[in-house]
Short mmCIF file of C-alpha atoms and ligand atoms in Angstrom, two decimals:
data_model
loop_
_atom_site.label_atom_id
_atom_site.label_comp_id
_atom_site.label_asym_id
_atom_site.label_seq_id
_atom_site.Cartn_x
_atom_site.Cartn_y
_atom_site.Cartn_z
CA UNK A 1 -0.65 -18.81 7.03
CA UNK A 2 -1.65 -20.10 10.44
CA UNK A 3 1.24 -21.50 12.44
CA UNK A 4 0.15 -24.82 14.06
CA UNK A 5 -0.44 -24.59 17.83
CA UNK A 6 1.87 -27.50 18.57
CA UNK A 7 4.68 -25.79 16.63
CA UNK A 8 4.29 -22.71 18.82
CA UNK A 9 4.16 -24.78 22.01
CA UNK A 10 7.06 -27.07 21.24
CA UNK A 11 9.31 -25.08 18.93
CA UNK A 12 8.86 -21.35 18.43
CA UNK A 13 7.91 -20.40 21.97
CA UNK A 14 10.77 -22.29 23.67
CA UNK A 15 13.15 -20.98 20.98
CA UNK A 16 11.99 -17.44 21.63
CA UNK A 17 12.57 -17.84 25.36
CA UNK A 18 16.02 -19.26 24.71
CA UNK A 19 16.85 -16.34 22.41
CA UNK A 20 15.77 -13.87 25.07
CA UNK A 21 17.45 -15.82 27.88
CA UNK A 22 14.08 -15.97 29.64
CA UNK A 23 13.34 -18.10 32.71
CA UNK A 24 9.61 -18.07 31.93
CA UNK A 25 9.08 -21.60 30.65
CA UNK A 26 11.48 -23.14 33.17
CA UNK A 27 9.57 -21.38 35.95
CA UNK A 28 6.30 -22.63 34.48
CA UNK A 29 7.63 -26.19 34.61
CA UNK A 30 8.59 -25.71 38.27
CA UNK A 31 5.19 -24.24 39.10
CA UNK A 32 3.36 -27.06 37.36
CA UNK A 33 5.15 -29.46 39.70
CA UNK A 34 5.01 -27.44 42.90
CA UNK A 35 1.24 -26.86 42.77
CA UNK A 36 0.76 -30.52 43.75
CA UNK A 37 3.06 -30.36 46.79
CA UNK A 38 1.57 -30.81 50.26
CA UNK A 39 0.47 -27.56 51.96
CA UNK A 40 3.21 -27.95 54.61
CA UNK A 41 5.91 -28.22 51.94
CA UNK A 42 4.57 -25.15 50.12
CA UNK A 43 4.47 -23.23 53.40
CA UNK A 44 8.10 -24.20 54.08
CA UNK A 45 9.12 -22.92 50.65
CA UNK A 46 7.22 -19.69 51.30
CA UNK A 47 9.18 -19.18 54.51
CA UNK A 48 12.46 -19.67 52.66
CA UNK A 49 11.33 -17.22 49.99
CA UNK A 50 10.34 -14.70 52.64
CA UNK A 51 13.68 -14.96 54.44
CA UNK A 52 15.50 -14.37 51.15
CA UNK A 53 13.48 -11.33 50.13
CA UNK A 54 13.72 -9.84 53.62
CA UNK A 55 17.52 -10.17 53.54
CA UNK A 56 17.52 -8.66 50.05
CA UNK A 57 15.36 -5.63 50.88
CA UNK A 58 17.06 -4.74 54.12
CA UNK A 59 20.44 -4.88 52.36
CA UNK A 60 19.54 -3.04 49.16
CA UNK A 61 16.49 -0.82 49.69
CA UNK A 62 16.93 2.24 51.94
CA UNK A 63 13.17 2.42 52.53
CA UNK A 64 12.94 -1.09 53.95
CA UNK A 65 16.23 -0.86 55.83
CA UNK A 66 14.78 2.14 57.65
CA UNK A 67 11.36 0.52 58.18
CA UNK A 68 12.80 -2.67 59.66
CA UNK A 69 15.15 -0.71 61.91
CA UNK A 70 12.39 1.59 63.16
CA UNK A 71 10.11 -1.37 63.83
CA UNK A 72 12.94 -3.11 65.71
CA UNK A 73 12.84 -6.21 63.49
CA UNK A 74 16.09 -8.10 62.98
CA UNK A 75 15.96 -9.37 59.37
CA UNK A 76 18.06 -12.39 60.32
CA UNK A 77 15.38 -13.52 62.75
CA UNK A 78 12.41 -13.33 60.40
CA UNK A 79 11.07 -16.83 59.86
CA UNK A 80 7.49 -16.29 58.83
CA UNK A 81 5.12 -13.49 57.98
CA UNK A 82 3.98 -13.45 61.62
CA UNK A 83 7.40 -12.01 62.48
CA UNK A 84 6.55 -8.97 60.34
CA UNK A 85 3.46 -8.05 62.36
CA UNK A 86 5.20 -4.91 63.65
CA UNK A 87 6.30 -3.80 60.20
CA UNK A 88 3.96 -1.04 58.97
CA UNK A 89 1.98 -1.88 55.83
CA UNK A 90 3.29 -0.56 52.53
CA UNK A 91 0.64 1.90 51.33
CA UNK A 92 -0.06 3.48 47.96
CA UNK A 93 1.14 6.77 49.49
CA UNK A 94 4.48 5.13 50.34
CA UNK A 95 4.78 3.88 46.76
CA UNK A 96 3.94 7.33 45.41
CA UNK A 97 6.14 9.33 47.77
CA UNK A 98 9.13 7.03 48.43
CA UNK A 99 9.57 5.27 45.10
CA UNK A 100 13.29 6.04 44.76
CA UNK A 101 14.05 4.62 48.19
CA UNK A 102 11.90 1.51 47.71
CA UNK A 103 13.72 0.47 44.51
CA UNK A 104 16.54 -1.97 45.13
CA UNK A 105 20.08 -0.59 44.73
CA UNK A 106 20.97 -3.88 43.00
CA UNK A 107 19.31 -2.60 39.83
CA UNK A 108 19.67 0.46 37.68
CA UNK A 109 16.35 2.15 36.98
CA UNK A 110 16.82 1.59 33.24
CA UNK A 111 17.08 -2.19 33.77
CA UNK A 112 13.65 -2.38 35.35
CA UNK A 113 10.40 -2.92 33.47
CA UNK A 114 8.00 -0.05 34.18
CA UNK A 115 4.24 -0.27 34.56
CA UNK A 116 1.66 2.25 35.56
CA UNK A 117 -1.53 1.41 37.40
CA UNK A 118 -4.82 2.60 36.00
CA UNK A 119 -5.25 5.20 38.67
CA UNK A 120 -8.88 4.32 39.34
CA UNK A 121 -8.41 5.31 42.96
CA UNK A 122 -7.52 8.83 41.89
CA UNK A 123 -3.81 8.92 41.25
CA UNK A 124 -1.74 6.58 39.10
CA UNK A 125 1.14 4.66 40.66
CA UNK A 126 4.46 4.02 38.97
CA UNK A 127 5.52 0.43 39.43
CA UNK A 128 8.68 -1.40 38.37
CA UNK A 129 9.73 -5.02 38.22
CA UNK A 130 13.06 -6.59 37.35
CA UNK A 131 13.17 -8.60 34.13
CA UNK A 132 13.45 -12.03 35.76
CA UNK A 133 10.58 -11.07 38.05
CA UNK A 134 8.43 -10.23 35.03
CA UNK A 135 9.26 -13.61 33.48
CA UNK A 136 8.33 -15.42 36.69
CA UNK A 137 5.12 -13.43 36.96
CA UNK A 138 4.27 -14.37 33.37
CA UNK A 139 4.92 -18.01 34.23
CA UNK A 140 2.36 -18.01 37.03
CA UNK A 141 -0.16 -16.31 34.74
CA UNK A 142 0.47 -19.05 32.18
CA UNK A 143 -0.08 -21.76 34.78
CA UNK A 144 -3.44 -20.32 35.77
CA UNK A 145 -4.37 -19.75 32.11
CA UNK A 146 -3.94 -23.49 31.69
CA UNK A 147 -6.28 -24.16 34.63
CA UNK A 148 -9.02 -22.66 32.44
CA UNK A 149 -8.73 -25.40 29.82
CA UNK A 150 -6.53 -23.45 27.40
CA UNK A 151 -3.32 -25.12 26.28
CA UNK A 152 -0.08 -23.22 25.84
CA UNK A 153 0.53 -22.61 22.14
CA UNK A 154 -3.11 -21.90 21.32
CA UNK A 155 -3.89 -18.31 20.22
CA UNK A 156 -5.60 -15.89 22.59
CA UNK A 157 -8.56 -13.57 22.21
CA UNK A 158 -8.48 -10.50 24.41
CA UNK A 159 -11.41 -8.24 25.15
CA UNK A 160 -9.44 -5.30 26.37
CA UNK A 161 -9.35 -1.51 26.53
CA UNK A 162 -6.60 0.17 24.49
CA UNK A 163 -4.94 -2.97 23.11
CA UNK A 164 -1.24 -2.74 22.36
CA UNK A 165 -0.21 -2.55 18.71
CA UNK A 166 2.97 -4.25 17.52
CA UNK A 167 5.02 -1.52 15.83
CA UNK A 168 8.44 -3.09 15.48
CA UNK A 169 9.47 -6.04 13.34
CA UNK A 170 10.35 -7.89 16.51
CA UNK A 171 6.90 -7.22 17.92
CA UNK A 172 5.20 -8.44 14.76
CA UNK A 173 7.37 -11.53 14.60
CA UNK A 174 6.60 -12.24 18.24
CA UNK A 175 2.90 -11.94 17.43
CA UNK A 176 3.18 -14.46 14.57
CA UNK A 177 5.37 -17.00 16.33
CA UNK A 178 4.57 -16.70 19.98
CA UNK A 179 1.84 -14.55 21.49
CA UNK A 180 -0.75 -14.64 18.69
CA UNK A 181 -3.43 -12.49 20.24
CA UNK A 182 -6.55 -11.05 18.62
CA UNK A 183 -8.15 -8.03 20.28
CA UNK A 184 -11.56 -6.49 20.69
CA UNK A 185 -11.02 -2.95 21.94
CA UNK A 186 -13.58 -2.39 24.70
CA UNK A 187 -13.20 1.37 24.31
CA UNK A 188 -15.22 1.11 21.10
CA UNK A 189 -17.43 -1.94 20.86
CA UNK A 190 -19.91 -1.56 18.01
CA UNK A 191 -21.33 -3.88 15.34
CA UNK A 192 -18.43 -3.26 12.96
CA UNK A 193 -15.85 -3.97 15.67
CA UNK A 194 -17.59 -7.22 16.61
CA UNK A 195 -17.77 -8.26 12.93
CA UNK A 196 -14.04 -7.69 12.60
CA UNK A 197 -13.34 -9.55 15.84
CA UNK A 198 -15.43 -12.55 14.74
CA UNK A 199 -13.59 -12.60 11.40
CA UNK A 200 -10.28 -12.61 13.29
CA UNK A 201 -11.68 -15.32 15.54
CA UNK A 202 -12.52 -17.62 12.61
CA UNK A 203 -9.03 -17.14 11.24
CA UNK A 204 -7.08 -17.46 14.52
CA UNK A 205 -9.30 -20.01 16.33
CA UNK A 206 -8.22 -18.83 19.79
CA UNK A 207 -8.21 -21.28 22.69
CA UNK A 208 -8.58 -18.67 25.39
CA UNK A 209 -10.90 -15.69 25.78
CA UNK A 210 -9.74 -13.25 28.41
CA UNK A 211 -10.47 -9.76 29.65
CA UNK A 212 -12.23 -7.83 32.37
CA UNK A 213 -15.32 -9.74 33.45
CA UNK A 214 -17.78 -7.07 32.44
CA UNK A 215 -16.15 -6.55 29.03
CA UNK A 216 -16.47 -10.27 28.28
CA UNK A 217 -20.07 -10.05 29.43
CA UNK A 218 -20.83 -7.16 27.04
CA UNK A 219 -19.21 -9.08 24.19
CA UNK A 220 -21.28 -12.20 25.01
CA UNK A 221 -24.50 -10.19 25.22
CA UNK A 222 -23.77 -8.77 21.77
CA UNK A 223 -23.19 -12.31 20.49
CA UNK A 224 -26.43 -13.48 22.02
CA UNK A 225 -28.35 -10.66 20.36
CA UNK A 226 -27.11 -11.69 16.95
CA UNK A 227 -27.48 -15.40 17.65
CA UNK A 228 -23.74 -16.00 17.34
CA UNK A 229 -21.45 -18.03 19.61
CA UNK A 230 -17.75 -18.64 20.13
CA UNK A 231 -16.23 -21.73 21.70
CA UNK A 232 -12.88 -21.12 23.40
CA UNK A 233 -11.37 -23.92 25.53
CA UNK A 234 -11.06 -21.52 28.44
CA UNK A 235 -12.30 -18.11 29.59
CA UNK A 236 -10.31 -16.07 32.08
CA UNK A 237 -12.03 -13.08 33.69
CA UNK A 238 -9.34 -10.88 35.17
CA UNK A 239 -11.19 -8.11 36.91
CA UNK A 240 -11.78 -8.67 40.58
CA UNK A 241 -15.56 -8.65 40.69
CA UNK A 242 -17.20 -11.29 38.55
CA UNK A 243 -20.93 -10.88 39.08
CA UNK A 244 -22.92 -14.12 39.22
CA UNK A 245 -25.43 -13.18 36.55
CA UNK A 246 -22.65 -12.04 34.20
CA UNK A 247 -20.90 -15.33 34.71
CA UNK A 248 -24.09 -17.18 33.79
CA UNK A 249 -24.55 -15.21 30.55
CA UNK A 250 -20.93 -15.75 29.49
CA UNK A 251 -21.09 -19.48 30.21
CA UNK A 252 -24.40 -19.82 28.41
CA UNK A 253 -23.15 -18.09 25.27
CA UNK A 254 -19.73 -19.78 25.10
CA UNK A 255 -20.58 -23.14 26.66
CA UNK A 256 -17.33 -22.88 28.65
CA UNK A 257 -16.90 -22.25 32.39
CA UNK A 258 -15.44 -18.88 33.40
CA UNK A 259 -12.19 -18.94 35.36
CA UNK A 260 -12.15 -16.06 37.79
CA UNK A 261 -8.79 -14.52 38.54
CA UNK A 262 -7.66 -11.88 40.99
CA UNK A 263 -4.55 -9.78 40.71
CA UNK A 264 -3.28 -6.26 40.29
CA UNK A 265 -0.50 -4.47 38.48
CA UNK A 266 1.51 -3.86 41.67
CA UNK A 267 1.93 -7.48 42.81
CA UNK A 268 0.65 -9.36 39.72
CA UNK A 269 -1.41 -12.54 40.08
CA UNK A 270 -2.78 -13.06 43.59
CA UNK A 271 -5.30 -15.89 43.19
CA UNK A 272 -7.14 -17.85 40.53
CA UNK A 273 -9.79 -20.54 40.23
CA UNK A 274 -8.72 -23.97 39.08
CA UNK A 275 -10.77 -26.23 36.81
CA UNK A 276 -13.07 -27.11 39.73
CA UNK A 277 -14.26 -23.48 40.16
CA UNK A 278 -14.80 -23.93 43.88
CA UNK A 279 -12.88 -20.88 45.06
CA UNK A 280 -9.56 -19.27 44.19
CA UNK A 281 -6.12 -20.78 44.84
CA UNK A 282 -3.52 -18.35 46.12
CA UNK A 283 -0.38 -18.01 44.01
CA UNK A 284 1.61 -19.29 46.99
CA UNK A 285 5.00 -19.88 45.34
CA UNK A 286 5.25 -16.22 44.35
CA UNK A 287 3.50 -14.33 47.10
CA UNK A 288 2.28 -14.45 50.67
CA UNK A 289 -1.20 -13.07 51.26
CA UNK A 290 -2.38 -11.83 54.65
CA UNK A 291 -6.00 -11.04 55.48
CA UNK A 292 -6.04 -8.51 58.30
CA UNK A 293 -8.62 -7.09 60.66
CA UNK A 294 -8.66 -3.33 61.18
CA UNK A 295 -6.55 -3.74 64.32
CA UNK A 296 -3.89 -5.55 62.25
CA UNK A 297 -4.49 -9.02 63.63
CA UNK A 298 -5.01 -11.88 61.17
CA UNK A 299 -8.54 -12.87 60.15
CA UNK A 300 -9.94 -16.32 60.85
CA UNK A 301 -11.05 -18.50 57.95
CA UNK A 302 -14.11 -16.98 56.29
CA UNK A 303 -13.65 -13.62 58.02
CA UNK A 304 -13.51 -10.62 55.74
CA UNK A 305 -10.45 -8.37 56.03
CA UNK A 306 -7.91 -6.14 54.28
CA UNK A 307 -5.77 -7.93 51.72
CA UNK A 308 -2.03 -7.47 52.20
CA UNK A 309 0.50 -9.05 49.83
CA UNK A 310 4.22 -9.74 50.10
CA UNK A 311 5.55 -10.59 46.67
CA UNK A 312 8.53 -12.93 46.57
CA UNK A 313 9.65 -12.58 42.96
CA UNK A 314 10.10 -8.85 42.32
CA UNK A 315 13.60 -8.00 43.50
CA UNK A 316 13.78 -4.72 41.59
CA UNK A 317 10.89 -3.05 43.39
CA UNK A 318 10.17 -5.31 46.32
CA UNK A 319 6.63 -5.15 47.69
CA UNK A 320 6.61 -6.22 51.32
CA UNK A 321 3.25 -6.16 53.12
CA UNK A 322 1.60 -4.12 50.38
CA UNK A 323 -1.95 -3.06 51.16
CA UNK A 324 -3.72 -3.73 47.89
CA UNK A 325 -6.88 -1.85 48.82
CA UNK A 326 -9.26 -4.79 48.45
CA UNK A 327 -11.15 -6.84 50.97
CA UNK A 328 -11.56 -10.60 51.03
CA UNK A 329 -11.52 -13.62 53.31
CA UNK A 330 -9.01 -16.44 53.81
CA UNK A 331 -10.17 -20.03 53.61
CA UNK A 332 -9.28 -23.28 55.32
CA UNK A 333 -11.06 -25.35 52.70
CA UNK A 334 -9.18 -27.93 50.70
CA UNK A 335 -9.93 -27.95 46.97
CA UNK A 336 -11.00 -31.32 45.57
CA UNK A 337 -8.54 -30.82 42.69
CA UNK A 338 -5.74 -32.03 44.97
CA UNK A 339 -3.46 -29.00 44.61
CA UNK A 340 -1.68 -28.02 47.80
CA UNK A 341 -2.05 -24.31 47.07
CA UNK A 342 -4.12 -22.63 49.80
CA UNK A 343 -7.41 -20.96 48.93
CA UNK A 344 -9.25 -17.73 49.57
CA UNK A 345 -13.00 -17.47 50.01
CA UNK A 346 -13.58 -14.65 47.60
CA UNK A 347 -13.51 -10.92 47.31
CA UNK A 348 -15.97 -8.51 48.77
CA UNK A 349 -14.76 -5.44 46.90
CA UNK A 350 -12.40 -2.57 47.00
CA UNK A 351 -11.91 -1.06 50.40
CA UNK A 352 -12.64 2.34 48.89
CA UNK A 353 -15.88 1.24 47.28
CA UNK A 354 -17.82 0.12 50.31
CA UNK A 355 -20.78 2.46 50.71
CA UNK A 356 -21.37 4.20 54.02
CA UNK A 357 -24.79 3.50 55.50
CA UNK A 358 -26.78 5.96 57.62
CA UNK A 359 -25.54 4.29 60.82
CA UNK A 360 -21.92 4.62 59.66
CA UNK A 361 -21.48 0.95 58.83
CA UNK A 362 -19.75 -0.21 55.63
CA UNK A 363 -21.90 -1.92 53.03
CA UNK A 364 -20.39 -3.90 50.14
CA UNK A 365 -21.91 -2.19 47.11
CA UNK A 366 -21.22 -5.17 44.91
CA UNK A 367 -23.33 -7.42 47.15
CA UNK A 368 -26.14 -4.86 47.04
CA UNK A 369 -26.03 -4.95 43.27
CA UNK A 370 -26.02 -8.73 43.15
CA UNK A 371 -28.96 -8.86 45.53
CA UNK A 372 -31.09 -6.42 43.55
CA UNK A 373 -30.02 -6.83 39.95
CA UNK A 374 -31.39 -10.29 39.36
CA UNK A 375 -34.29 -10.07 41.83
CA UNK A 376 -36.17 -7.23 40.15
CA UNK A 377 -37.19 -7.50 36.51
CA UNK A 378 -36.14 -4.79 34.09
CA UNK A 379 -32.65 -4.06 35.35
CA UNK A 380 -29.88 -4.82 32.94
CA UNK A 381 -27.00 -3.13 34.71
CA UNK A 382 -26.53 -1.06 37.82
CA UNK A 383 -23.91 1.25 39.19
CA UNK A 384 -23.98 2.82 42.64
CA UNK A 385 -22.11 6.05 43.30
CA UNK A 386 -21.95 7.68 46.71
CA UNK A 387 -20.74 11.29 46.61
CA UNK A 388 -22.03 12.40 50.02
CA UNK A 389 -23.48 11.14 53.30
CA UNK A 390 -27.05 9.78 53.24
CA UNK A 391 -27.31 9.77 49.47
CA UNK A 392 -26.59 7.37 46.66
CA UNK A 393 -26.81 7.90 42.91
CA UNK A 394 -27.94 4.94 40.87
CA UNK A 395 -27.07 4.58 37.20
CA UNK A 396 -29.40 2.04 35.70
CA UNK A 397 -29.40 0.44 32.27
CA UNK A 398 -33.01 -0.69 31.79
CA UNK A 399 -33.84 -4.09 30.37
CA UNK A 400 -36.98 -5.88 29.30
CA UNK A 401 -39.87 -5.32 31.70
CA UNK A 402 -38.55 -2.10 33.18
CA UNK A 403 -41.26 0.11 34.70
CA UNK A 404 -42.04 2.48 37.57
CA UNK A 405 -42.42 -0.51 39.87
CA UNK A 406 -38.81 -1.52 39.21
CA UNK A 407 -37.58 1.87 40.34
CA UNK A 408 -39.73 1.78 43.47
CA UNK A 409 -38.64 -1.68 44.51
CA UNK A 410 -35.01 -0.86 43.87
CA UNK A 411 -35.22 2.36 45.89
CA UNK A 412 -36.92 0.50 48.76
CA UNK A 413 -34.34 -2.21 48.85
CA UNK A 414 -31.44 0.26 48.80
CA UNK A 415 -33.06 2.16 51.69
CA UNK A 416 -33.46 -1.13 53.55
CA UNK A 417 -29.74 -1.72 53.32
CA UNK A 418 -28.42 1.84 53.71
CA UNK A 419 -30.99 3.66 55.83
CA UNK A 420 -34.64 4.75 55.60
CA UNK A 421 -33.69 8.41 55.10
CA UNK A 422 -31.31 7.77 52.24
CA UNK A 423 -31.80 9.95 49.17
CA UNK A 424 -31.78 7.61 46.16
CA UNK A 425 -31.27 9.42 42.86
CA UNK A 426 -32.05 7.18 39.91
CA UNK A 427 -30.64 7.96 36.49
CA UNK A 428 -31.47 5.95 33.39
CA UNK A 429 -28.36 5.51 31.24
CA UNK A 430 -27.61 3.70 28.02
CA UNK A 431 -24.53 1.99 29.38
CA UNK A 432 -22.18 2.04 32.35
CA UNK A 433 -19.06 3.80 31.20
CA UNK A 434 -15.65 2.37 31.85
CA UNK A 435 -12.61 3.99 33.29
CA UNK A 436 -9.59 5.01 31.27
CA UNK A 437 -7.91 1.69 32.09
CA UNK A 438 -10.83 -0.16 30.47
CA UNK A 439 -12.02 -1.48 33.83
CA UNK A 440 -15.55 -1.14 35.09
CA UNK A 441 -16.55 -0.21 38.61
CA UNK A 442 -20.07 -0.83 39.77
CA UNK A 443 -19.83 0.56 43.25
CA UNK A 444 -17.96 3.77 43.83
CA UNK A 445 -17.67 5.61 47.11
CA UNK A 446 -16.16 9.09 46.94
CA UNK A 447 -16.62 10.04 50.59
ZN1 ZN B 501 -8.42 -26.53 42.95
#
């Protein structure tokens, strides 16, 4: 029997939270109000949040106590993120090598909720968050899910690699009364899997379709081939790079706009589009995002830089000035939706996945792909891999109209961008394979 959506929203979900003593729905209520506050009021709250977490980390985390002392920063005098300019960034190496010292002494390790990052940059990171922090993080995810058009209580459809399976009675009950998620495992998408997923879809009638952008795209292409459609109220694409042409295909097939979201396991949700889809709002109540030039100074609006996040809600494993490893630009635009949450211009890719041109400059591989993919006929998908200087390997999934001319034009345009002497090795493949985490990467630099 299908539990009515309104019953889940009004009865079983709040009851579940109450039973678990969770602050999730209360936090959601707060966030739904605070998003409309004036930018100055939100900035003031951010400063208060920053002061609190700085006091907390310097008192309970040996790593930060040492870092602040070495940098000569008095925690009592920190008023804004500008006062942390002399604090070294928290790197993935720090997280890997100093985990025990970063964790707050206020929590026992067993009380923290563990997570492991996919390890697409080579080595996996072990990450922890305290339980209340997880609940607050979930609340901000819920808020941005609702920006997509989905309403809390409606079932979800996830296009995801290695979906979790409920093994305990509590897990199964939770699935019936609260989460109600159907999954398409992106590790094995074939006709039979899509048939099963569409059967589940008809039964569950999910309001939200979510997953990595490219996985949703593959699913929608498969639907298009068989002349099928699905009509969720919202679509949330969670991987950082949502390619324009993929967005178009998804929106065409589902008749619903795609809501692009940016986040990572380490500091959770960083930014998300609202219903206007005119850029991403930063998750300002829960984190402070800096965009930095290579010399460490802050970027101007529209200027591309390194993304650095200070999360305000994880007290178990505080992340202060964490260098995410992505590049993007801040924005001074005001969204017509009326929310006071600041915006970012967009993402230009992972720091590690910028290709190195012949003259040593960094080229955003994702932009190269967007420029070529839709311009030349016969290219369905592209992946660029740079293993050495002056060479790039291209994995190409051919589409209708592919021919020798396609390959020539593609090679020419890559040489235009990277250097005339670049060796371009073209390989025709059936599909771009995904990483173990289920994510796709289209531009990979291994230099
Ligand atoms: Zn907006």
